[in-house]
Amino acid sequence: KPGEVGSLLTRGPYTIRGYYKAEEHNARSFTKDGFYRTGDLVKVNEQGYIIVEGRDKDQINRGGEKVAAEEVENHLLAHDAVHDVAIVSMPDDYLGERTCAFVIARGQAPTVSELKMFLRERGIAAYKIPDRIEFIESFPQTGVGKVSKKELRKVIAEKLITVKR
């Protein structure tokens, strides 16, 4: 449906039909009728264009509600005082996962309240607004220079354990 986020599936003469001798991988990567699951989360806008919202694996399951990290990151990046942002899951006893935004500020750091109000004003659903916002100087990097969300999840999990003690 237009405006709703869903998974992008493809099929055609230039799409692979399967992986060699990898039945389990094929079962995950292809539908029964031969469509390839790209892993991209997309929506169709009012003009009929496909907009990529994020990656299927970069979702947070917040009490059954799926939060696409990239969607929230893009909203936060529109704030003048946000240089960069990474959204990760953090463990929660009640919801299973909650969201944490790690923000690198541009100049004077905005307040947590200011960022949450900014997201509300942009019309983002309440359950997508980060439960916690942490300001950070730089992101940990993977070996190929990408943001290590795995390390950020460790950072917030350790902070939460320290708080519980």
GROMACS .gro file of N, CA and C in nm:
model
  495
    1LYS      N    1   0.084  -0.118   0.000
    1LYS     CA    2   0.000   0.000   0.000
    1LYS      C    3   0.089   0.125   0.000
    2PRO      N    4   0.051   0.228  -0.073
    2PRO     CA    5   0.130   0.351  -0.075
    2PRO      C    6   0.148   0.407   0.067
    3GLY      N    7   0.272   0.449   0.096
    3GLY     CA    8   0.302   0.508   0.225
    3GLY      C    9   0.342   0.410   0.334
    4GLU      N   10   0.314   0.281   0.314
    4GLU     CA   11   0.350   0.180   0.414
    4GLU      C   12   0.485   0.119   0.378
    5VAL      N   13   0.565   0.092   0.481
    5VAL     CA   14   0.696   0.032   0.460
    5VAL      C   15   0.681  -0.119   0.444
    6GLY      N   16   0.750  -0.173   0.344
    6GLY     CA   17   0.748  -0.318   0.320
    6GLY      C   18   0.881  -0.364   0.264
    7SER      N   19   0.895  -0.492   0.243
    7SER     CA   20   1.019  -0.550   0.190
    7SER      C   21   1.020  -0.544   0.038
    8LEU      N   22   1.136  -0.510  -0.018
    8LEU     CA   23   1.152  -0.505  -0.162
    8LEU      C   24   1.187  -0.645  -0.213
    9LEU      N   25   1.107  -0.695  -0.305
    9LEU     CA   26   1.130  -0.824  -0.370
    9LEU      C   27   1.153  -0.797  -0.518
   10THR      N   28   1.245  -0.872  -0.579
   10THR     CA   29   1.271  -0.855  -0.723
   10THR      C   30   1.271  -0.991  -0.792
   11ARG      N   31   1.243  -0.985  -0.922
   11ARG     CA   32   1.250  -1.105  -1.005
   11ARG      C   33   1.264  -1.058  -1.149
   12GLY      N   34   1.348  -1.122  -1.224
   12GLY     CA   35   1.366  -1.084  -1.363
   12GLY      C   36   1.483  -1.158  -1.424
   13PRO      N   37   1.512  -1.129  -1.552
   13PRO     CA   38   1.616  -1.203  -1.622
   13PRO      C   39   1.757  -1.180  -1.565
   14TYR      N   40   1.778  -1.072  -1.492
   14TYR     CA   41   1.911  -1.042  -1.438
   14TYR      C   42   1.919  -1.067  -1.288
   15THR      N   43   1.817  -1.127  -1.232
   15THR     CA   44   1.817  -1.161  -1.089
   15THR      C   45   1.856  -1.307  -1.076
   16ILE      N   46   1.948  -1.335  -0.984
   16ILE     CA   47   1.989  -1.475  -0.965
   16ILE      C   48   1.869  -1.559  -0.924
   17ARG      N   49   1.875  -1.686  -0.958
   17ARG     CA   50   1.763  -1.776  -0.927
   17ARG      C   51   1.788  -1.858  -0.802
   18GLY      N   52   1.909  -1.851  -0.751
   18GLY     CA   53   1.942  -1.926  -0.631
   18GLY      C   54   2.091  -1.938  -0.614
   19TYR      N   55   2.131  -1.980  -0.494
   19TYR     CA   56   2.272  -2.001  -0.462
   19TYR      C   57   2.305  -2.149  -0.479
   20TYR      N   58   2.419  -2.177  -0.535
   20TYR     CA   59   2.462  -2.314  -0.566
   20TYR      C   60   2.478  -2.396  -0.438
   21LYS      N   61   2.407  -2.509  -0.431
   21LYS     CA   62   2.413  -2.603  -0.320
   21LYS      C   63   2.395  -2.535  -0.184
   22ALA      N   64   2.296  -2.449  -0.174
   22ALA     CA   65   2.272  -2.375  -0.049
   22ALA      C   66   2.122  -2.365  -0.024
   23GLU      N   67   2.057  -2.478   0.000
   23GLU     CA   68   1.911  -2.481   0.013
   23GLU      C   69   1.860  -2.394   0.129
   24GLU      N   70   1.928  -2.398   0.243
   24GLU     CA   71   1.883  -2.317   0.357
   24GLU      C   72   1.890  -2.168   0.324
   25HIS      N   73   2.000  -2.129   0.261
   25HIS     CA   74   2.017  -1.989   0.223
   25HIS      C   75   1.912  -1.949   0.120
   26ASN      N   76   1.885  -2.036   0.025
   26ASN     CA   77   1.783  -2.008  -0.077
   26ASN      C   78   1.645  -1.993  -0.014
   27ALA      N   79   1.613  -2.075   0.085
   27ALA     CA   80   1.482  -2.067   0.151
   27ALA      C   81   1.464  -1.932   0.219
   28ARG      N   82   1.573  -1.876   0.273
   28ARG     CA   83   1.566  -1.743   0.337
   28ARG      C   84   1.566  -1.630   0.235
   29SER      N   85   1.636  -1.650   0.125
   29SER     CA   86   1.659  -1.541   0.029
   29SER      C   87   1.557  -1.530  -0.083
   30PHE      N   88   1.476  -1.635  -0.103
   30PHE     CA   89   1.380  -1.634  -0.214
   30PHE      C   90   1.242  -1.677  -0.166
   31THR      N   91   1.138  -1.618  -0.229
   31THR     CA   92   1.002  -1.662  -0.200
   31THR      C   93   0.976  -1.790  -0.279
   32LYS      N   94   0.867  -1.859  -0.247
   32LYS     CA   95   0.834  -1.984  -0.318
   32LYS      C   96   0.809  -1.961  -0.467
   33ASP      N   97   0.764  -1.838  -0.502
   33ASP     CA   98   0.739  -1.811  -0.644
   33ASP      C   99   0.857  -1.740  -0.712
   34GLY      N  100   0.977  -1.748  -0.651
   34GLY     CA  101   1.098  -1.705  -0.719
   34GLY      C  102   1.142  -1.561  -0.702
   35PHE      N  103   1.079  -1.484  -0.615
   35PHE     CA  104   1.122  -1.346  -0.593
   35PHE      C  105   1.240  -1.345  -0.496
   36TYR      N  106   1.338  -1.260  -0.526
   36TYR     CA  107   1.456  -1.244  -0.441
   36TYR      C  108   1.427  -1.141  -0.333
   37ARG      N  109   1.456  -1.176  -0.208
   37ARG     CA  110   1.439  -1.083  -0.095
   37ARG      C  111   1.567  -0.999  -0.085
   38THR      N  112   1.558  -0.872  -0.121
   38THR     CA  113   1.676  -0.786  -0.125
   38THR      C  114   1.726  -0.747   0.013
   39GLY      N  115   1.637  -0.746   0.111
   39GLY     CA  116   1.673  -0.699   0.244
   39GLY      C  117   1.649  -0.550   0.261
   40ASP      N  118   1.603  -0.483   0.154
   40ASP     CA  119   1.572  -0.340   0.162
   40ASP      C  120   1.429  -0.319   0.208
   41LEU      N  121   1.410  -0.219   0.293
   41LEU     CA  122   1.276  -0.178   0.335
   41LEU      C  123   1.241  -0.054   0.255
   42VAL      N  124   1.127  -0.057   0.187
   42VAL     CA  125   1.089   0.052   0.098
   42VAL      C  126   0.943   0.092   0.118
   43LYS      N  127   0.911   0.210   0.066
   43LYS     CA  128   0.771   0.250   0.057
   43LYS      C  129   0.752   0.322  -0.075
   44VAL      N  130   0.630   0.326  -0.122
   44VAL     CA  131   0.596   0.396  -0.246
   44VAL      C  132   0.537   0.530  -0.206
   45ASN      N  133   0.596   0.640  -0.260
   45ASN     CA  134   0.543   0.772  -0.225
   45ASN      C  135   0.422   0.807  -0.312
   46GLU      N  136   0.368   0.926  -0.290
   46GLU     CA  137   0.246   0.968  -0.361
   46GLU      C  138   0.265   0.978  -0.512
   47GLN      N  139   0.389   1.000  -0.557
   47GLN     CA  140   0.417   1.009  -0.700
   47GLN      C  141   0.445   0.872  -0.762
   48GLY      N  142   0.446   0.767  -0.679
   48GLY     CA  143   0.470   0.633  -0.729
   48GLY      C  144   0.616   0.590  -0.728
   49TYR      N  145   0.703   0.675  -0.673
   49TYR     CA  146   0.845   0.640  -0.665
   49TYR      C  147   0.872   0.554  -0.542
   50ILE      N  148   0.968   0.464  -0.555
   50ILE     CA  149   1.008   0.379  -0.444
   50ILE      C  150   1.115   0.452  -0.362
   51ILE      N  151   1.091   0.463  -0.232
   51ILE     CA  152   1.184   0.528  -0.140
   51ILE      C  153   1.241   0.421  -0.047
   52VAL      N  154   1.373   0.409  -0.043
   52VAL     CA  155   1.437   0.313   0.047
   52VAL      C  156   1.438   0.371   0.187
   53GLU      N  157   1.383   0.296   0.282
   53GLU     CA  158   1.373   0.340   0.422
   53GLU      C  159   1.483   0.282   0.509
   54GLY      N  160   1.545   0.174   0.465
   54GLY     CA  161   1.649   0.112   0.546
   54GLY      C  162   1.667  -0.034   0.507
   55ARG      N  163   1.735  -0.106   0.594
   55ARG     CA  164   1.762  -0.248   0.572
   55ARG      C  165   1.680  -0.331   0.669
   56ASP      N  166   1.634  -0.446   0.623
   56ASP     CA  167   1.553  -0.537   0.703
   56ASP      C  168   1.625  -0.579   0.831
   57LYS      N  169   1.755  -0.603   0.821
   57LYS     CA  170   1.832  -0.649   0.937
   57LYS      C  171   1.865  -0.536   1.032
   58ASP      N  172   1.846  -0.411   0.992
   58ASP     CA  173   1.875  -0.297   1.079
   58ASP      C  174   1.745  -0.244   1.138
   59GLN      N  175   1.664  -0.337   1.188
   59GLN     CA  176   1.538  -0.302   1.252
   59GLN      C  177   1.543  -0.336   1.400
   60ILE      N  178   1.470  -0.260   1.476
   60ILE     CA  179   1.459  -0.283   1.619
   60ILE      C  180   1.316  -0.327   1.647
   61ASN      N  181   1.301  -0.436   1.720
   61ASN     CA  182   1.169  -0.488   1.754
   61ASN      C  183   1.133  -0.436   1.893
   62ARG      N  184   1.060  -0.326   1.897
   62ARG     CA  185   1.025  -0.259   2.022
   62ARG      C  186   0.885  -0.303   2.062
   63GLY      N  187   0.877  -0.410   2.139
   63GLY     CA  188   0.747  -0.460   2.185
   63GLY      C  189   0.656  -0.501   2.071
   64GLY      N  190   0.712  -0.555   1.964
   64GLY     CA  191   0.632  -0.598   1.849
   64GLY      C  192   0.623  -0.494   1.738
   65GLU      N  193   0.657  -0.370   1.768
   65GLU     CA  194   0.659  -0.264   1.666
   65GLU      C  195   0.799  -0.261   1.605
   66LYS      N  196   0.806  -0.261   1.474
   66LYS     CA  197   0.935  -0.258   1.405
   66LYS      C  198   0.978  -0.114   1.380
   67VAL      N  199   1.099  -0.082   1.423
   67VAL     CA  200   1.156   0.050   1.402
   67VAL      C  201   1.274   0.035   1.307
   68ALA      N  202   1.265   0.096   1.189
   68ALA     CA  203   1.375   0.096   1.093
   68ALA      C  204   1.474   0.204   1.136
   69ALA      N  205   1.594   0.161   1.177
   69ALA     CA  206   1.693   0.254   1.229
   69ALA      C  207   1.723   0.367   1.130
   70GLU      N  208   1.738   0.333   1.003
   70GLU     CA  209   1.775   0.434   0.903
   70GLU      C  210   1.669   0.543   0.889
   71GLU      N  211   1.543   0.507   0.901
   71GLU     CA  212   1.436   0.607   0.891
   71GLU      C  213   1.450   0.712   1.000
   72VAL      N  214   1.470   0.668   1.125
   72VAL     CA  215   1.483   0.761   1.237
   72VAL      C  216   1.614   0.839   1.225
   73GLU      N  217   1.720   0.772   1.183
   73GLU     CA  218   1.849   0.840   1.162
   73GLU      C  219   1.834   0.954   1.062
   74ASN      N  220   1.764   0.929   0.952
   74ASN     CA  221   1.746   1.033   0.850
   74ASN      C  222   1.669   1.153   0.903
   75HIS      N  223   1.570   1.128   0.986
   75HIS     CA  224   1.496   1.240   1.047
   75HIS      C  225   1.589   1.321   1.138
   76LEU      N  226   1.667   1.253   1.221
   76LEU     CA  227   1.758   1.324   1.313
   76LEU      C  228   1.866   1.400   1.237
   77LEU      N  229   1.913   1.345   1.126
   77LEU     CA  230   2.016   1.413   1.047
   77LEU      C  231   1.966   1.544   0.987
   78ALA      N  232   1.835   1.562   0.980
   78ALA     CA  233   1.778   1.687   0.929
   78ALA      C  234   1.788   1.800   1.030
   79HIS      N  235   1.821   1.769   1.155
   79HIS     CA  236   1.837   1.871   1.259
   79HIS      C  237   1.972   1.941   1.240
   80ASP      N  238   1.973   2.073   1.245
   80ASP     CA  239   2.095   2.151   1.220
   80ASP      C  240   2.210   2.117   1.315
   81ALA      N  241   2.178   2.078   1.438
   81ALA     CA  242   2.282   2.052   1.538
   81ALA      C  243   2.327   1.906   1.542
   82VAL      N  244   2.280   1.824   1.448
   82VAL     CA  245   2.320   1.683   1.444
   82VAL      C  246   2.414   1.662   1.326
   83HIS      N  247   2.537   1.623   1.358
   83HIS     CA  248   2.636   1.594   1.254
   83HIS      C  249   2.620   1.451   1.202
   84ASP      N  250   2.604   1.356   1.294
   84ASP     CA  251   2.585   1.217   1.255
   84ASP      C  252   2.509   1.146   1.366
   85VAL      N  253   2.448   1.033   1.331
   85VAL     CA  254   2.367   0.959   1.428
   85VAL      C  255   2.365   0.811   1.390
   86ALA      N  256   2.356   0.728   1.493
   86ALA     CA  257   2.340   0.584   1.473
   86ALA      C  258   2.238   0.535   1.575
   87ILE      N  259   2.135   0.467   1.527
   87ILE     CA  260   2.030   0.412   1.614
   87ILE      C  261   2.056   0.263   1.632
   88VAL      N  262   2.055   0.219   1.758
   88VAL     CA  263   2.075   0.077   1.788
   88VAL      C  264   1.971   0.031   1.889
   89SER      N  265   1.958  -0.100   1.900
   89SER     CA  266   1.868  -0.156   2.001
   89SER      C  267   1.942  -0.164   2.134
   90MET      N  268   1.865  -0.154   2.241
   90MET     CA  269   1.919  -0.180   2.374
   90MET      C  270   1.823  -0.275   2.444
   91PRO      N  271   1.874  -0.366   2.525
   91PRO     CA  272   1.786  -0.465   2.588
   91PRO      C  273   1.687  -0.402   2.684
   92ASP      N  274   1.568  -0.460   2.691
   92ASP     CA  275   1.465  -0.412   2.783
   92ASP      C  276   1.386  -0.531   2.835
   93ASP      N  277   1.369  -0.538   2.966
   93ASP     CA  278   1.299  -0.652   3.027
   93ASP      C  279   1.153  -0.659   2.986
   94TYR      N  280   1.090  -0.546   2.962
   94TYR     CA  281   0.946  -0.543   2.931
   94TYR      C  282   0.919  -0.555   2.781
   95LEU      N  283   0.983  -0.471   2.700
   95LEU     CA  284   0.956  -0.466   2.556
   95LEU      C  285   1.046  -0.558   2.473
   96GLY      N  286   1.149  -0.611   2.534
   96GLY     CA  287   1.246  -0.691   2.459
   96GLY      C  288   1.360  -0.604   2.410
   97GLU      N  289   1.327  -0.500   2.333
   97GLU     CA  290   1.426  -0.403   2.287
   97GLU      C  291   1.366  -0.263   2.294
   98ARG      N  292   1.451  -0.169   2.320
   98ARG     CA  293   1.418  -0.027   2.308
   98ARG      C  294   1.522   0.036   2.216
   99THR      N  295   1.499   0.162   2.180
   99THR     CA  296   1.590   0.229   2.087
   99THR      C  297   1.681   0.327   2.160
  100CYS      N  298   1.805   0.332   2.113
  100CYS     CA  299   1.902   0.428   2.164
  100CYS      C  300   1.966   0.497   2.043
  101ALA      N  301   1.966   0.629   2.046
  101ALA     CA  302   2.030   0.707   1.940
  101ALA      C  303   2.164   0.759   1.993
  102PHE      N  304   2.271   0.725   1.924
  102PHE     CA  305   2.402   0.782   1.953
  102PHE      C  306   2.419   0.899   1.856
  103VAL      N  307   2.441   1.018   1.911
  103VAL     CA  308   2.444   1.140   1.830
  103VAL      C  309   2.580   1.207   1.841
  104ILE      N  310   2.635   1.244   1.727
  104ILE     CA  311   2.752   1.331   1.721
  104ILE      C  312   2.698   1.469   1.687
  105ALA      N  313   2.719   1.563   1.779
  105ALA     CA  314   2.663   1.698   1.760
  105ALA      C  315   2.749   1.780   1.665
  106ARG      N  316   2.684   1.878   1.603
  106ARG     CA  317   2.751   1.977   1.521
  106ARG      C  318   2.748   2.106   1.603
  107GLY      N  319   2.863   2.146   1.656
  107GLY     CA  320   2.865   2.265   1.742
  107GLY      C  321   2.804   2.234   1.877
  108GLN      N  322   2.721   2.326   1.926
  108GLN     CA  323   2.654   2.309   2.055
  108GLN      C  324   2.554   2.194   2.047
  109ALA      N  325   2.568   2.098   2.137
  109ALA     CA  326   2.479   1.981   2.136
  109ALA      C  327   2.337   2.022   2.172
  110PRO      N  328   2.239   1.974   2.098
  110PRO     CA  329   2.099   2.000   2.135
  110PRO      C  330   2.064   1.919   2.260
  111THR      N  331   1.955   1.954   2.324
  111THR     CA  332   1.911   1.876   2.440
  111THR      C  333   1.833   1.754   2.390
  112VAL      N  334   1.821   1.656   2.478
  112VAL     CA  335   1.743   1.537   2.446
  112VAL      C  336   1.599   1.577   2.417
  113SER      N  337   1.544   1.666   2.500
  113SER     CA  338   1.405   1.712   2.480
  113SER      C  339   1.388   1.780   2.345
  114GLU      N  340   1.486   1.860   2.307
  114GLU     CA  341   1.480   1.931   2.179
  114GLU      C  342   1.476   1.832   2.062
  115LEU      N  343   1.559   1.729   2.068
  115LEU     CA  344   1.561   1.630   1.960
  115LEU      C  345   1.431   1.551   1.953
  116LYS      N  346   1.377   1.515   2.069
  116LYS     CA  347   1.251   1.440   2.070
  116LYS      C  348   1.136   1.527   2.017
  117MET      N  349   1.135   1.655   2.054
  117MET     CA  350   1.032   1.747   2.003
  117MET      C  351   1.047   1.764   1.851
  118PHE      N  352   1.171   1.772   1.804
  118PHE     CA  353   1.198   1.784   1.661
  118PHE      C  354   1.139   1.665   1.585
  119LEU      N  355   1.157   1.546   1.639
  119LEU     CA  356   1.102   1.426   1.574
  119LEU      C  357   0.950   1.428   1.575
  120ARG      N  358   0.890   1.471   1.686
  120ARG     CA  359   0.743   1.480   1.693
  120ARG      C  360   0.691   1.579   1.588
  121GLU      N  361   0.759   1.693   1.575
  121GLU     CA  362   0.717   1.795   1.478
  121GLU      C  363   0.728   1.744   1.334
  122ARG      N  364   0.816   1.650   1.311
  122ARG     CA  365   0.831   1.592   1.177
  122ARG      C  366   0.729   1.481   1.151
  123GLY      N  367   0.645   1.453   1.251
  123GLY     CA  368   0.537   1.357   1.234
  123GLY      C  369   0.576   1.212   1.252
  124ILE      N  370   0.689   1.187   1.312
  124ILE     CA  371   0.732   1.048   1.332
  124ILE      C  372   0.644   0.983   1.440
  125ALA      N  373   0.612   0.856   1.421
  125ALA     CA  374   0.528   0.783   1.517
  125ALA      C  375   0.595   0.781   1.654
  126ALA      N  376   0.516   0.791   1.760
  126ALA     CA  377   0.568   0.799   1.897
  126ALA      C  378   0.658   0.680   1.931
  127TYR      N  379   0.623   0.560   1.885
  127TYR     CA  380   0.704   0.442   1.920
  127TYR      C  381   0.841   0.443   1.851
  128LYS      N  382   0.858   0.528   1.749
  128LYS     CA  383   0.986   0.535   1.678
  128LYS      C  384   1.082   0.637   1.740
  129ILE      N  385   1.031   0.722   1.827
  129ILE     CA  386   1.116   0.822   1.891
  129ILE      C  387   1.210   0.749   1.987
  130PRO      N  388   1.342   0.774   1.976
  130PRO     CA  389   1.437   0.700   2.059
  130PRO      C  390   1.404   0.710   2.208
  131ASP      N  391   1.414   0.595   2.275
  131ASP     CA  392   1.390   0.590   2.419
  131ASP      C  393   1.504   0.656   2.495
  132ARG      N  394   1.621   0.653   2.435
  132ARG     CA  395   1.739   0.711   2.500
  132ARG      C  396   1.824   0.776   2.392
  133ILE      N  397   1.886   0.889   2.427
  133ILE     CA  398   1.977   0.957   2.335
  133ILE      C  399   2.109   0.979   2.409
  134GLU      N  400   2.216   0.931   2.349
  134GLU     CA  401   2.350   0.945   2.405
  134GLU      C  402   2.433   1.031   2.310
  135PHE      N  403   2.504   1.128   2.366
  135PHE     CA  404   2.593   1.210   2.284
  135PHE      C  405   2.733   1.149   2.291
  136ILE      N  406   2.799   1.145   2.177
  136ILE     CA  407   2.927   1.075   2.163
  136ILE      C  408   3.016   1.158   2.071
  137GLU      N  409   3.147   1.150   2.093
  137GLU     CA  410   3.242   1.228   2.012
  137GLU      C  411   3.266   1.166   1.874
  138SER      N  412   3.274   1.033   1.871
  138SER     CA  413   3.296   0.962   1.745
  138SER      C  414   3.240   0.821   1.758
  139PHE      N  415   3.215   0.758   1.644
  139PHE     CA  416   3.162   0.622   1.643
  139PHE      C  417   3.275   0.520   1.636
  140PRO      N  418   3.258   0.406   1.702
  140PRO     CA  419   3.353   0.297   1.679
  140PRO      C  420   3.339   0.250   1.535
  141GLN      N  421   3.449   0.208   1.477
  141GLN     CA  422   3.450   0.170   1.335
  141GLN      C  423   3.478   0.020   1.319
  142THR      N  424   3.425  -0.035   1.211
  142THR     CA  425   3.458  -0.173   1.174
  142THR      C  426   3.593  -0.170   1.101
  143GLY      N  427   3.643  -0.285   1.065
  143GLY     CA  428   3.769  -0.294   0.992
  143GLY      C  429   3.767  -0.225   0.857
  144VAL      N  430   3.648  -0.206   0.799
  144VAL     CA  431   3.638  -0.140   0.669
  144VAL      C  432   3.589   0.004   0.680
  145GLY      N  433   3.591   0.058   0.803
  145GLY     CA  434   3.559   0.199   0.822
  145GLY      C  435   3.413   0.235   0.835
  146LYS      N  436   3.326   0.136   0.854
  146LYS     CA  437   3.184   0.164   0.875
  146LYS      C  438   3.156   0.177   1.024
  147VAL      N  439   3.045   0.242   1.058
  147VAL     CA  440   3.004   0.252   1.198
  147VAL      C  441   2.977   0.112   1.251
  148SER      N  442   3.035   0.080   1.366
  148SER     CA  443   3.013  -0.052   1.427
  148SER      C  444   2.894  -0.044   1.522
  149LYS      N  445   2.777  -0.078   1.471
  149LYS     CA  446   2.658  -0.078   1.557
  149LYS      C  447   2.667  -0.188   1.662
  150LYS      N  448   2.741  -0.292   1.631
  150LYS     CA  449   2.763  -0.400   1.728
  150LYS      C  450   2.833  -0.343   1.852
  151GLU      N  451   2.936  -0.262   1.831
  151GLU     CA  452   3.008  -0.200   1.943
  151GLU      C  453   2.919  -0.101   2.018
  152LEU      N  454   2.837  -0.025   1.945
  152LEU     CA  455   2.746   0.069   2.010
  152LEU      C  456   2.644  -0.004   2.097
  153ARG      N  457   2.595  -0.120   2.049
  153ARG     CA  458   2.503  -0.200   2.131
  153ARG      C  459   2.572  -0.247   2.259
  154LYS      N  460   2.700  -0.283   2.249
  154LYS     CA  461   2.776  -0.322   2.369
  154LYS      C  462   2.789  -0.205   2.466
  155VAL      N  463   2.819  -0.087   2.413
  155VAL     CA  464   2.835   0.033   2.496
  155VAL      C  465   2.709   0.060   2.577
  156ILE      N  466   2.594   0.060   2.511
  156ILE     CA  467   2.470   0.091   2.583
  156ILE      C  468   2.431  -0.022   2.677
  157ALA      N  469   2.454  -0.147   2.638
  157ALA     CA  470   2.423  -0.260   2.726
  157ALA      C  471   2.505  -0.252   2.855
  158GLU      N  472   2.633  -0.216   2.843
  158GLU     CA  473   2.719  -0.202   2.961
  158GLU      C  474   2.673  -0.087   3.050
  159LYS      N  475   2.630   0.024   2.989
  159LYS     CA  476   2.578   0.136   3.069
  159LYS      C  477   2.453   0.094   3.145
  160LEU      N  478   2.367   0.018   3.081
  160LEU     CA  479   2.243  -0.026   3.146
  160LEU      C  480   2.273  -0.123   3.260
  161ILE      N  481   2.370  -0.210   3.242
  161ILE     CA  482   2.409  -0.304   3.349
  161ILE      C  483   2.464  -0.227   3.468
  162THR      N  484   2.547  -0.126   3.441
  162THR     CA  485   2.604  -0.044   3.548
  162THR      C  486   2.495   0.027   3.626
  163VAL      N  487   2.393   0.077   3.557
  163VAL     CA  488   2.282   0.148   3.621
  163VAL      C  489   2.202   0.054   3.710
  164LYS      N  490   2.183  -0.071   3.667
  164LYS     CA  491   2.102  -0.167   3.744
  164LYS      C  492   2.170  -0.211   3.873
  165ARG      N  493   2.303  -0.200   3.880
  165ARG     CA  494   2.377  -0.249   3.998
  165ARG      C  495   2.354  -0.164   4.118
   0.00000   0.00000   0.00000
